[in-house]
Every structure is written in C-alpha cells, then in structure tokens.
Coordinates of C-alpha atoms in Angstrom, one line a residue:
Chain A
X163 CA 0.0 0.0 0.0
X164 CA 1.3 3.5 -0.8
X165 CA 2.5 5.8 1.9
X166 CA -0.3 8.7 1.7
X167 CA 1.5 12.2 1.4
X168 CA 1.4 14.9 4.5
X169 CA 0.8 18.3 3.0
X170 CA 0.2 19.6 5.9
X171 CA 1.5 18.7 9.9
X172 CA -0.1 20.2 13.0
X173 CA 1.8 19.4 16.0
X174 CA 0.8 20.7 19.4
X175 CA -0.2 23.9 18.2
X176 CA -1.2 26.9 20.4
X177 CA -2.5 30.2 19.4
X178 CA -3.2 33.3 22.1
X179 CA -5.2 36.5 21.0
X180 CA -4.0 39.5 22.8
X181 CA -6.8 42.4 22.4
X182 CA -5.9 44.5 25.5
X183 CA -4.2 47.4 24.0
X184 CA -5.4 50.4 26.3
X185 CA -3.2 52.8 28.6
X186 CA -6.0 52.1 31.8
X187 CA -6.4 48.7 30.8
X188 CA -4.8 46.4 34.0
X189 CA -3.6 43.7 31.7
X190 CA -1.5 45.9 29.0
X191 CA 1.5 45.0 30.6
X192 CA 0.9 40.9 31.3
X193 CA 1.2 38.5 28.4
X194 CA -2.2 37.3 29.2
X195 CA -4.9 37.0 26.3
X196 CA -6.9 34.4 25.2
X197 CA -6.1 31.3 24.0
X198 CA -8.3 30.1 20.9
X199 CA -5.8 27.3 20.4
X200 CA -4.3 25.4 23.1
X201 CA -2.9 22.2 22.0
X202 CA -3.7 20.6 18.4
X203 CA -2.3 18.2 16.2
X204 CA -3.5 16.5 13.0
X205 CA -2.2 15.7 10.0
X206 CA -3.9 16.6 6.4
X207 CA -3.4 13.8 3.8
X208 CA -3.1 15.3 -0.4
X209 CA -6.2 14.4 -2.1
X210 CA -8.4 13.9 1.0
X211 CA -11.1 15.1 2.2
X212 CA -10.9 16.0 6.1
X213 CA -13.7 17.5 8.3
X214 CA -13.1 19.5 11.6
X215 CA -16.0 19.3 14.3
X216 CA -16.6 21.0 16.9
X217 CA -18.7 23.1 18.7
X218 CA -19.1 27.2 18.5
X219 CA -16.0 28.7 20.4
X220 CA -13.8 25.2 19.7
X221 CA -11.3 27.2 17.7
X222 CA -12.1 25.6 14.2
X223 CA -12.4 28.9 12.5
X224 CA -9.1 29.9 14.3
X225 CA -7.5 26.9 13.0
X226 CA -8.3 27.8 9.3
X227 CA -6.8 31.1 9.2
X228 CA -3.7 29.7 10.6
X229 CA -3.8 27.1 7.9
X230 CA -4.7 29.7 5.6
X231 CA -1.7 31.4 6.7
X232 CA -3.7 34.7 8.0
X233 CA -2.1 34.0 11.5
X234 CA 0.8 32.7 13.1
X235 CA 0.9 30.1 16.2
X236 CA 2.5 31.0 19.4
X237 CA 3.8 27.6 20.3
X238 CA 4.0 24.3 18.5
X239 CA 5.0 23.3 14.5
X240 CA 3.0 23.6 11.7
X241 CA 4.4 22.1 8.3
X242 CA 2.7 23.3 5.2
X243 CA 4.3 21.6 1.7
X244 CA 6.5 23.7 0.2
X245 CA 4.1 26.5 -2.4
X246 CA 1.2 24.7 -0.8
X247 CA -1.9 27.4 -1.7
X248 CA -4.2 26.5 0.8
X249 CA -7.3 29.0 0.6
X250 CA -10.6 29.9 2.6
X251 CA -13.8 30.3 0.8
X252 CA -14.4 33.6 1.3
X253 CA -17.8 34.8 -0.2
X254 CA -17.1 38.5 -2.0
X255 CA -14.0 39.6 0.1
X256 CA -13.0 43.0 -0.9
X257 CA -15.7 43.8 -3.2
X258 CA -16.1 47.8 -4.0
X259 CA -19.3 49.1 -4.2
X260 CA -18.6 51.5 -6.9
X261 CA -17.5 48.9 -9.3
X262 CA -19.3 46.5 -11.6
X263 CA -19.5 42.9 -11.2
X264 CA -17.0 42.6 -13.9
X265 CA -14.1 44.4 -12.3
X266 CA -14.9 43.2 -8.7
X267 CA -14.6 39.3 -10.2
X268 CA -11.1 40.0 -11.5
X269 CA -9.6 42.2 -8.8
X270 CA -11.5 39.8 -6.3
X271 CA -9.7 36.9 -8.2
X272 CA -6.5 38.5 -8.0
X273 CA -6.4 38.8 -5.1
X274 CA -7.2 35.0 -4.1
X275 CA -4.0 34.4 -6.0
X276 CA -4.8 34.4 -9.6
X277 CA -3.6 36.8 -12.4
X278 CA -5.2 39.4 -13.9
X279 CA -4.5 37.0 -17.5
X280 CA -6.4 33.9 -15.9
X281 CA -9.1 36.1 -14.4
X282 CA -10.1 37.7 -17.8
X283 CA -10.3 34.4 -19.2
X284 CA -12.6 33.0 -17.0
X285 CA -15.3 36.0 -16.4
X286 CA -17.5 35.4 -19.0
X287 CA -17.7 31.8 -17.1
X288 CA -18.3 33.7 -13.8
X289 CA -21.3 35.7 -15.3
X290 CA -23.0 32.5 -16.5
X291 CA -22.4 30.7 -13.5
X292 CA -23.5 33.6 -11.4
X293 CA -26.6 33.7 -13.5
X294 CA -26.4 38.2 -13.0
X295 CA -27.3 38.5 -16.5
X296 CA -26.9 42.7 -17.3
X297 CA -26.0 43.5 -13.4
X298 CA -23.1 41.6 -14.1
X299 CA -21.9 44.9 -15.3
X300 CA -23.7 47.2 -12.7
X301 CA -21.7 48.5 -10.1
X302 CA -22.1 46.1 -7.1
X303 CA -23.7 48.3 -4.8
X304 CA -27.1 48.1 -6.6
X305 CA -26.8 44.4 -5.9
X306 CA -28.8 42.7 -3.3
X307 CA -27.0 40.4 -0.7
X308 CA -28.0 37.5 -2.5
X309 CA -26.3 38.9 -5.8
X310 CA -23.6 39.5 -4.3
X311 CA -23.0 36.3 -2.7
X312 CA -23.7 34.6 -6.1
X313 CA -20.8 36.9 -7.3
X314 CA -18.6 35.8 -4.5
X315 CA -19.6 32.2 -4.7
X316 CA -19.0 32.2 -8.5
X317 CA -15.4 33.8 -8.5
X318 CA -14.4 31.4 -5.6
X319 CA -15.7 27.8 -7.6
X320 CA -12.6 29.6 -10.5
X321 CA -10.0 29.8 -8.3
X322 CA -8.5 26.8 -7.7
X323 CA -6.4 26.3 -4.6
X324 CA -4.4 22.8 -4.0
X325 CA -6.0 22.9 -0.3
X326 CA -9.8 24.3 -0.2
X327 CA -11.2 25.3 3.2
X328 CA -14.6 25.7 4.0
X329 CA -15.8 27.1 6.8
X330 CA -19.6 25.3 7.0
X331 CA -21.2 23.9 3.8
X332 CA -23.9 26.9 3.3
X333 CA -26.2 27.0 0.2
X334 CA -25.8 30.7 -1.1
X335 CA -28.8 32.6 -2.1
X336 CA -32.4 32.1 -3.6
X337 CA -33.6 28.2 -3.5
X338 CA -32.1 27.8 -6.8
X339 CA -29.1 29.3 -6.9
X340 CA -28.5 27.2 -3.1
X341 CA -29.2 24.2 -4.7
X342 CA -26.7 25.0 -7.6
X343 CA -24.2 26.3 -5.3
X344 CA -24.3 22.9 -2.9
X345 CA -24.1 21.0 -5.8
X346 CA -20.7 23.0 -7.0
X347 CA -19.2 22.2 -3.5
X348 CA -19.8 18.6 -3.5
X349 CA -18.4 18.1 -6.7
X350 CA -15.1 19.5 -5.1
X351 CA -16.0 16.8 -2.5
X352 CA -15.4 14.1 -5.3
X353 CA -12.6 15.3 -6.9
X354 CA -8.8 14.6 -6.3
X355 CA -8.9 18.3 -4.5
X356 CA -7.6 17.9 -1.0
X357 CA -10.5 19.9 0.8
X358 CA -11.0 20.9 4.7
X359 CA -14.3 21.2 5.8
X360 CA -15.2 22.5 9.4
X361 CA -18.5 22.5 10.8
X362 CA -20.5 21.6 14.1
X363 CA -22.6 19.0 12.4
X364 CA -21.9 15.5 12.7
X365 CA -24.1 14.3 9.7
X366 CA -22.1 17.0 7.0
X367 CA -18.7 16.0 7.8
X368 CA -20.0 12.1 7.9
X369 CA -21.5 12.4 4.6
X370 CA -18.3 14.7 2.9
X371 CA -15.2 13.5 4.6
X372 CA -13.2 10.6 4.7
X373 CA -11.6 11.5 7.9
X374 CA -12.5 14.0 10.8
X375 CA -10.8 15.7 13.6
X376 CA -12.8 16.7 16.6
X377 CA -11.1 19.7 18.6
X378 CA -13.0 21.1 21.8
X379 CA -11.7 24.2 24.0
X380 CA -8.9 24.4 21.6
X381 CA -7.4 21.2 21.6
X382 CA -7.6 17.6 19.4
X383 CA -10.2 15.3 21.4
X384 CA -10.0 12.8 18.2
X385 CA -8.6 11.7 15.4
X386 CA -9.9 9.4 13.2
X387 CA -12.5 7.9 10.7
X388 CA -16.1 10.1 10.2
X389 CA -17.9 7.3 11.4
X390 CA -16.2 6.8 14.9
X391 CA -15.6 11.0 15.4
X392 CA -18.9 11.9 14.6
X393 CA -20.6 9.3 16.8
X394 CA -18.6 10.1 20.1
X395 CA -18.6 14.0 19.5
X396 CA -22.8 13.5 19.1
X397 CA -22.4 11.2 22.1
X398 CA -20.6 14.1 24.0
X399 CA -23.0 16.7 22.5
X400 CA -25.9 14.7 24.1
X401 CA -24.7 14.2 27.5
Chain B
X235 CA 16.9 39.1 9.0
X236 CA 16.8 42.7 7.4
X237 CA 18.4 41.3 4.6
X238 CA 16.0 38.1 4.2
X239 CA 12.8 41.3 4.9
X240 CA 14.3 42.9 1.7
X241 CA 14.7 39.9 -0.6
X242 CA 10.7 38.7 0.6
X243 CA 9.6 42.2 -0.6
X244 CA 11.0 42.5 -3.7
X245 CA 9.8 38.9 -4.5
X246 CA 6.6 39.6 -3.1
X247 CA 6.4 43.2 -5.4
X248 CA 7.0 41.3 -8.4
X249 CA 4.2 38.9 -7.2
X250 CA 1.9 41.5 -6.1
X251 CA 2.8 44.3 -8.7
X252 CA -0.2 43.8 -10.8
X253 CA -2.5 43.6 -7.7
X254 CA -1.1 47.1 -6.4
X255 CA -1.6 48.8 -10.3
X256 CA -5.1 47.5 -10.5
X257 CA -6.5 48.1 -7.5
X258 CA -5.0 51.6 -7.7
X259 CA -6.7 52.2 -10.9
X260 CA -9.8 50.6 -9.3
X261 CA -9.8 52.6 -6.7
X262 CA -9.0 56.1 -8.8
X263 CA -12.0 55.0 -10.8
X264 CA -14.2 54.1 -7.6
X265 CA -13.5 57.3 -5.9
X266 CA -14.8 59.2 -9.0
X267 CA -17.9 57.6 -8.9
X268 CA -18.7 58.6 -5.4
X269 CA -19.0 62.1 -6.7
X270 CA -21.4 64.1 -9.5
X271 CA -18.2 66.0 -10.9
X272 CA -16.1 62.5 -11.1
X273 CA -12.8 63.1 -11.9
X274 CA -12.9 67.1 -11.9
X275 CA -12.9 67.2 -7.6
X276 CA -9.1 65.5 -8.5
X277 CA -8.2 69.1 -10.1
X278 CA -11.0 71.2 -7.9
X279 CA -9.4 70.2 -4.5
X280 CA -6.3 71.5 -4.7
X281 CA -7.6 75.1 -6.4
X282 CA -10.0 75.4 -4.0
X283 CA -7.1 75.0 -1.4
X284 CA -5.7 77.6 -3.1
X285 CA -7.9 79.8 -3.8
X286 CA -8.4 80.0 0.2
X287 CA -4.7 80.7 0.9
X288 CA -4.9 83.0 -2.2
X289 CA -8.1 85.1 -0.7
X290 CA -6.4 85.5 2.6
X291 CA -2.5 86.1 1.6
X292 CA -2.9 87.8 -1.6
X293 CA -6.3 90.1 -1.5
X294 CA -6.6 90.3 1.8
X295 CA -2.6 91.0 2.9
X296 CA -3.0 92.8 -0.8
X297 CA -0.1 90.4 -2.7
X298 CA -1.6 90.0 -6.5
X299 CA 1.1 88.7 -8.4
X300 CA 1.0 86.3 -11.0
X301 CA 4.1 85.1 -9.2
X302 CA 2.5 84.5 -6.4
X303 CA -0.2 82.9 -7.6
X304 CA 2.4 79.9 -9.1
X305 CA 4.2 80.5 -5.7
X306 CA 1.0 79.3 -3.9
X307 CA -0.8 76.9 -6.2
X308 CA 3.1 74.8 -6.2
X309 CA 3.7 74.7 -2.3
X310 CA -0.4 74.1 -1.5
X311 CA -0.5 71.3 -4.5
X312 CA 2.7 69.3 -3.3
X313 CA 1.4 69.5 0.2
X314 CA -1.6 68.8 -0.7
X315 CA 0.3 65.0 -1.9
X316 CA 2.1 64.5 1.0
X317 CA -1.1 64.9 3.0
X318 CA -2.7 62.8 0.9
X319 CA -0.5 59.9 0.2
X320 CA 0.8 59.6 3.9
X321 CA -2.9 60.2 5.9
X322 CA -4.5 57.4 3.3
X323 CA -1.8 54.7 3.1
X324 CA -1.9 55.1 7.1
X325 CA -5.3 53.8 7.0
X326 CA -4.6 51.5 3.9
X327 CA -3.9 48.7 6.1
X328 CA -6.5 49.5 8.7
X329 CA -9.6 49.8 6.3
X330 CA -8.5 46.5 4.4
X331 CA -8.9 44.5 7.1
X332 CA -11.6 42.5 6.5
X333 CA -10.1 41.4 3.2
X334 CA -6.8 40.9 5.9
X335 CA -8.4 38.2 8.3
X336 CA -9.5 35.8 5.3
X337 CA -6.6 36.1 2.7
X338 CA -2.9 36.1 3.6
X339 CA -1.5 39.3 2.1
X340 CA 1.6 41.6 3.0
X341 CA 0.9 44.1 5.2
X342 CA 2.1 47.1 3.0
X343 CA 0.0 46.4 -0.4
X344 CA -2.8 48.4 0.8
X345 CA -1.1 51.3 2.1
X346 CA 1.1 50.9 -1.4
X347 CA -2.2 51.4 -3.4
X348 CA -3.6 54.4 -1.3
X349 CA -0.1 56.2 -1.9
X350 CA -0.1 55.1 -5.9
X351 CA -3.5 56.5 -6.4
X352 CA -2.6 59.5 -4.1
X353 CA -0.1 60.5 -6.3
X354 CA -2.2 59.6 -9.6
X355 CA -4.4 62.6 -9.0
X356 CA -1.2 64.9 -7.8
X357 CA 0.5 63.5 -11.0
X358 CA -2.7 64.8 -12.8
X359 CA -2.8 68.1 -11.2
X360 CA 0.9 69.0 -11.4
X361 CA 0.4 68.6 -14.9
X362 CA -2.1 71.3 -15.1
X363 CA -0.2 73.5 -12.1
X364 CA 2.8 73.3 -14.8
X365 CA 1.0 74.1 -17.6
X366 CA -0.9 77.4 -15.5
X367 CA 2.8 78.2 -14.6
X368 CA 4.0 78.7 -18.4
X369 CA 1.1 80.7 -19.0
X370 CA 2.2 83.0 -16.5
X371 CA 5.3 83.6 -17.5
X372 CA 7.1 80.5 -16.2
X373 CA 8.2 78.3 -19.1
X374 CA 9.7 75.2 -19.0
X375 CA 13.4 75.7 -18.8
X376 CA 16.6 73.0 -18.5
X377 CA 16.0 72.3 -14.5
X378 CA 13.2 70.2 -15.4
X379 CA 14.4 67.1 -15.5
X380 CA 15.6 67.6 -12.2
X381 CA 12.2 67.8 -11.4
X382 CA 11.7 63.9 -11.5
X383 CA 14.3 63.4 -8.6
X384 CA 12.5 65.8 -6.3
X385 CA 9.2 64.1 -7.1
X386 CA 11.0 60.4 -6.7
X387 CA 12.6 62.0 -2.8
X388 CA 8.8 63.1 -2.3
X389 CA 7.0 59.7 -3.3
X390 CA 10.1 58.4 -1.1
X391 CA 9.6 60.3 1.6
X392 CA 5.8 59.2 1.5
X393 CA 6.0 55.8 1.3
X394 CA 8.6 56.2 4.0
X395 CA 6.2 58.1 6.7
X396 CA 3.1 56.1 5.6
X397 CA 4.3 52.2 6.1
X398 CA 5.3 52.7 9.8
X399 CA 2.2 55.2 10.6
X400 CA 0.1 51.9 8.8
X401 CA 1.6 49.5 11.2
X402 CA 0.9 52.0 14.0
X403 CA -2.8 52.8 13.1
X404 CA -3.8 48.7 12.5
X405 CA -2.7 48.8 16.1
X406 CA -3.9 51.5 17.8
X407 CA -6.5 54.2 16.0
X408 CA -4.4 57.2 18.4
X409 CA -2.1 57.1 15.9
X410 CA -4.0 59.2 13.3
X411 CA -5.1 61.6 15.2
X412 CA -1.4 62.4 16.5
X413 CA -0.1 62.5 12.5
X414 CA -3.3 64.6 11.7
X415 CA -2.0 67.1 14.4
X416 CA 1.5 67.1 13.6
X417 CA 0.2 67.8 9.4
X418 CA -1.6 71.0 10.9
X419 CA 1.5 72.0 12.5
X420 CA 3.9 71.6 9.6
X421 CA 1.6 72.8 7.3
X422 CA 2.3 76.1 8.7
X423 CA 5.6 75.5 9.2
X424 CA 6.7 74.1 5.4
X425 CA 6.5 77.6 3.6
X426 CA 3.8 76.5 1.2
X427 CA 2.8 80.5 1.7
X428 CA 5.9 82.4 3.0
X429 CA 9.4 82.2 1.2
X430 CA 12.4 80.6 3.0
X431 CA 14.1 83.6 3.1
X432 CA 11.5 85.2 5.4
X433 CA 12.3 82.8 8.1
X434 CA 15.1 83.8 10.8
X435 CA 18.5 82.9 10.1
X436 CA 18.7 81.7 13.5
X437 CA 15.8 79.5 12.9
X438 CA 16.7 78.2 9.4
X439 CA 18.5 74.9 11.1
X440 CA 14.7 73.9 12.5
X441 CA 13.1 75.0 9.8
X442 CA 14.8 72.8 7.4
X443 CA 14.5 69.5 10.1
X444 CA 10.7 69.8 8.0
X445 CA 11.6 67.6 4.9
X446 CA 8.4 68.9 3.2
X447 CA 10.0 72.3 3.5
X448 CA 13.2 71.6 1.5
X449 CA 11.3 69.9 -1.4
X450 CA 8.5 72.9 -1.9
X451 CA 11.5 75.3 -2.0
X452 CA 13.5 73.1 -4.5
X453 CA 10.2 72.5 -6.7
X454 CA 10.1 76.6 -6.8
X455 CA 13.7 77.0 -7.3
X456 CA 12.8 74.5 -10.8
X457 CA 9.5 76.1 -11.6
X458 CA 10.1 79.9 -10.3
X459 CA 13.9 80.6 -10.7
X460 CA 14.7 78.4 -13.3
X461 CA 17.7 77.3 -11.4
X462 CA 19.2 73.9 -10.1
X463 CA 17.4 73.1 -6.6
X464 CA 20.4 73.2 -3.4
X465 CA 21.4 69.4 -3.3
X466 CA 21.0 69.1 0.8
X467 CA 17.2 69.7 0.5
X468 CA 16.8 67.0 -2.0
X469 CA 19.1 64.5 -0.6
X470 CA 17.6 64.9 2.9
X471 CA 14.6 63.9 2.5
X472 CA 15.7 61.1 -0.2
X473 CA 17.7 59.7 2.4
X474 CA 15.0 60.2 5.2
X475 CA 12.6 58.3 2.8
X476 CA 14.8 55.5 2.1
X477 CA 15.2 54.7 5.7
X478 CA 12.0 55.0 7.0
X479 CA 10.8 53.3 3.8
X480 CA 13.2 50.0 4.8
X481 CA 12.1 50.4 8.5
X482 CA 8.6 50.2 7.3
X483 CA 8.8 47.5 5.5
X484 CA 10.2 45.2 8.2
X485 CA 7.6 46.4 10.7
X486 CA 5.0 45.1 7.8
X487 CA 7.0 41.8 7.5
X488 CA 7.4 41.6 10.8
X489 CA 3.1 42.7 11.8
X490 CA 2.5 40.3 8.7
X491 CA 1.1 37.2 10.8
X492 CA 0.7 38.6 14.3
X493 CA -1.8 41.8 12.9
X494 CA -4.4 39.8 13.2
X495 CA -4.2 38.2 16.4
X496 CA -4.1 41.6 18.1
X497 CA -7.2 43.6 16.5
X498 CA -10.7 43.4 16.0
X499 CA -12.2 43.4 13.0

C-alpha cells in the first residue's frame, strides 16, 4: 500500500489572542490574552477530504486562518508543503461598491491568487455561473445580498487552490441558486482536490469527509474515521 | 533578517505588482464615482485650497502677483500630496482588514495602493499646475528634468512616513489623530505660503529639520527661478525616505502574521 502524502502537519499547536491594548487597561502590561488554540495536532493527507468538528467557540475557524496562513501560532510546529496554496472560501471579500461585477470578479480573483490574464479568461464563465445577466456589469452596490453572494460564490468555484477550506457547507442565495451552489461544492468533495471542511454538524462531515478531527476548547479530542468521530462528538453533544 | 525582509519584498512586489496597479486604478476610478463631478474634484481640491490661501494672503494682505499665484498653487498642491498619500496609506492597512483576516496578504500592499492613487491625482494636477505656470510667464526651462528626482525624494519620503504610521494605526487608531495634528502644524511650518528667506537665520536649522519644506523650495527653485534646486534639501529627504521606507517594510514583514491576532475586526 502507498505511503499517503502529508501536506500539511499540526503538532501541538497553540494560538493566544492579545486584544488588551489600552493605557487604563490592567492587563497591557501581562502576556495574558486568550487562547483560541491550546494544544492541536493532526495531519492533512493530499487528495483527501478531512472535516473539523466542533462546537461554537472550539477554535475551528481559528485553525483555518492559521492554515490559511492569516495568523501565526504562538507555540507548536506547523508544516505546510513547500508553495502549498491552501485557501478559505471567502464569499465577496473585498468587493467595491462602486465597481461592476465585472471588475470586482477580476480584482476579487487577484487577489485569491490568480492573475489578472487567468481572471479575464474565465469572467464570462463567472457571469453564466452567477446567472447576474446585465448586473453583471452594474456596479455592485445596486446588488442585493444574495447577488452579491452569487458573485462571490461564483469567483471562488474559478479559483482553484491545492487545499480548499470551507468554513460550513452553506447554500448561497435564492432556493435555486443554493441548490446550484451545494451541488458546485460537493463536486469539489469528489474530486482529487484535498478539501477541509469545518462545521459543528456531525451528519455534514460524515456524509463529505473521509476522515474528521474533533477539537474542543482548543485542543484535538479525536482523530480518526467520520464514522467513529462523529458518533462520540454526538455522544458528547448529548450528554 | 533585514536582509531576508528585503529579498521577501522585492519577491513579493513582483508577485503583487499587478494587484497594487489595479486596484489603484480601481480605486481612482471608484472614488470618482462617489462624486457628480467624477474626476474634476481631482483638479477642484487642490484650487479650492488655493484659492483660500490665495483670498487671505494675496487680496486680503494685498499680494496679487502672477508670481505669487504659481508660488502658492506649487507649495499648497505638493502639500496637498504629501497629506494625501501619507494620511490614506496610514489607513490603507487598517480599512482592508476584512479582506486581511480571510486572505494572507503583505501588510504594506494596501497602504502601497492608497499612496499610488494618491499620487495619480497629484500627477494629474501638477500637470495642469505646470501648464498654469507657463502661461504665466514660467516656461519650461533646462531644471526640469531635475524635477523627477525631487518628485521620486517626495514619493520616497511618503511611502517612508506612511508604512510605519500603517503599522501603527492597525494597532492602535491614536495614531491618526497624532499625525493629523503634527500635518496642521507643519503645514504652517513648510513655507507653502511664505518664502524661505522670510524665516530667521537663526531659525533656518529647524526650519529645514521639516523635509516637506526643502522639497517645496527646490520644486520653486525649478518652476520659479529656473535654477538647479540646493542638493541638501533633496538628498535629505531622499535619504530620510529611504530609511523609513526600509524600516517600514520590516515592521509590515514583521506585523505580517501577528496583525491579526491583536485587533478586531
């Protein structure tokens, strides 16, 4: 049997937020702040598809900007593959108001790591995927909230990351467009695309993932198939 | 370590070059939209600034001159840039930070683009301030060229101010306020509407510590007197620029994964 490759290695990592930044406030001067990650480790495996449980406030959304390389850790290693792009969804980051949906899907593109070249190539994709028709190029603050999180779902499904993080599998917009979007994200599911997903439901990560980790109060409980993780963390939910 | 800092940067420029010229673009063209008259507040700012300096130091205190015109419309306009480009690519990092806490980007792009588009409407309007000088009586003469190195110390000097001030105002919001109160200060204090040569001998030494106050004089040596601008004004500032421009980029590579631990968003 092939040896599976790490792309990634957590090991015992912690992460402290330090918000107290005020002349009268009694803790400026103590290293004291809180610690969203206190001791995690996991591994992520290239081409599979891993689930993080856990409930609000576990530090899972913590953990994927740190994967995502927004944050550092404050103790502990973390290995990431050497050029490893490993992205968040991130629904219409960054969009400006004043600009159509046009410009916003390149510049928003660029900045998720693509060129300007690649963008341009794919908008006309984007439009039809979005389904925005003319306000496609109508400045984005005459959207509504659903148009613009067709926009930002449609520019994310063309950027392709090697590692794609998902924080909670959410259908975006009207019943249609939900129903499209869901079906976009599970066909990531079955592809060779290694993919994180992180939610607090047991029967997502079950049905998606081929492995989960369950982290509670910011460290690993559990390591290990969906099956077995999601039946002790609904177990623990329960009792 | 400063060494490794400059190496990531200038990799990391090359990688993020075409994000910093199109987003500044975008953001030209953005701004314009905000506004009925688009593009024309870029050129109705700065006369408008100078029309108020104008009212007060030339009808009022009775000084008409076509010379004096050029003499106020150069030192309010270059001002008027470093004002700009330093208050906005403070906040560049700041106001981006929801885009900040969901992708991993360096820490001085967005101050970069508020600066670039800063100086795309001063680049504008110094066109127009050059042209209004010829048609007073102030043609182009063989100083020009000099021109570009006191507009490259100026840029310098800008990025140089703004990248530190960025770090500083992600952190803690004081920080604009104290730059905003030191501007009003030197904006009295940079001769944009007295000549050097009314100011003290004694006091010269102090008044020349203000960067801003070398470069207006040597753009009106150019413009005005059609002669070479004194090197030590230009090569102040240059070198002031360069420095804080390095120190500010370490403080961005070295904010780049920790910002976000430390501020709300």
């Amino acid at each position: 049997m092939n040896e599976r490759e790490v792309i990634i290695r957590v090991s015992n990592i912690g992460l402290c937020y330090n918000t107290h930044r005020q002349v009268f406030s009694k803790k400026r001067h103590t290293k004291e702040g809180f610690w969203a990650l206190e001791d995690v480790s996991f591994e992520v495996y290239k081409g599979e598809k891993l689930g993080i449980i856990g409930r609000n406030g576990s530090g899972k959304s913590t953990l994927m900007k740190l994967l995502a390389g927004v944050i550092c850790q404050d103790r502990g290693e973390l290995y990431v593959k050497k050029g490893l792009h490993a992205q968040l969804l991130s629904l219409g980051v960054g969009l400006e108001g004043h600009l159509s949906g046009r410009e916003n899907a390149v510049l928003n593109g660029m900045l998720l790591g693509k060129t300007r070249k690649y963008m341009l190539n794919c908008v006309e994709k984007i439009k039809e995927f979005s389904e925005l028709g003319d306000f496609f190029d109508c400045p984005v603050n005459t959207y509504s909230s659903g148009m613009v999180a067709r926009l930002g779902f449609s520019v994310a499904m063309e950027v392709e990351p090697d590692v794609l993080m998902l924080d909670e599998l959410l259908g975006v917009g009207d019943v249609g467009f939900a129903e499209k979007s869901n079906k976009a994200m599970e066909e990531k599911f079955s592809s060779e695309k290694t993919v994180i997903l992180i939610s607090h439901n047991p029967n997502t990560i079950h049905r998606l993932c081929d492995r989960a980790v369950w982290i509670d109060n910011g460290r690993t409980v559990m390591e290990g198939s969906t099956d077995v993780v999601s039946e002790k963390y609904t177990k623990a939910m329960k009792a | 370590m400063t060494n490794k800092t400059l190496s990531q940067f200038l990799t990391n420029i090359v990688r993020y070059k075409d994000i910093v010229w199109y987003r500044t673009l975008a953001q030209l063209k953005s701004e314009s939209k905000q506004f009925y008259l688009g593009y024309i507040w870029f050129l109705l700012e700065p006369a408008l600034a100078t029309a108020t300096l104008f009212l007060v130091f030339g009808v009022i205190l009775n000084n008409k001159s076509g010379e004096f015109v050029v003499f106020l419309v150069i030192g309010m306009t270059v001002w008027q840039w470093f004002e700009a480009g330093v208050n906005e690519g403070m906040m560049g990092t700041k106001m981006k930070l929801p885009i900040l806490s969901q992708i991993p980007l360096p820490k001085y792009l967005f101050p970069l683009v508020q600066i670039f588009s800063a100086t795309w409407k001063f680049a504008f309007v110094f066109m127009v301030v050059l042209t209004f000088a010829w048609v007073c009586g102030f043609a182009p003469n063989k100083h020009y060229p000099e021109l570009l190195i006191v507009l490259g110390a100026q840029l310098l000097l800008i990025v140089g101010i703004a990248l530190p001030c960025s770090v500083a105002a992600s952190y803690y919001e004081d920080t604009m306020r104290v730059v905003q109160s030191v501007f009003r200060l030197l904006f009295y204090l940079s001769g944009i509407f007295f000549s050097a040569e009314k100011v003290p001998e004694e006091l010269k030494m102090w008044f020349y510590v203000n960067p801003m106050a070398g470069l207006i004089e040597s753009y009106r040596a150019i413009i005005l007197h059609q002669s070479a601008p004194e090197l030590s004004l230009v090569l102040y500032p240059l070198m002031l620029g360069c420095v804080m421009a390095i120190l500010g980029v370490i403080c961005c590579v070295a904010i780049d994964k920790k910002l976000m631990k430390s501020v709300a968003v």
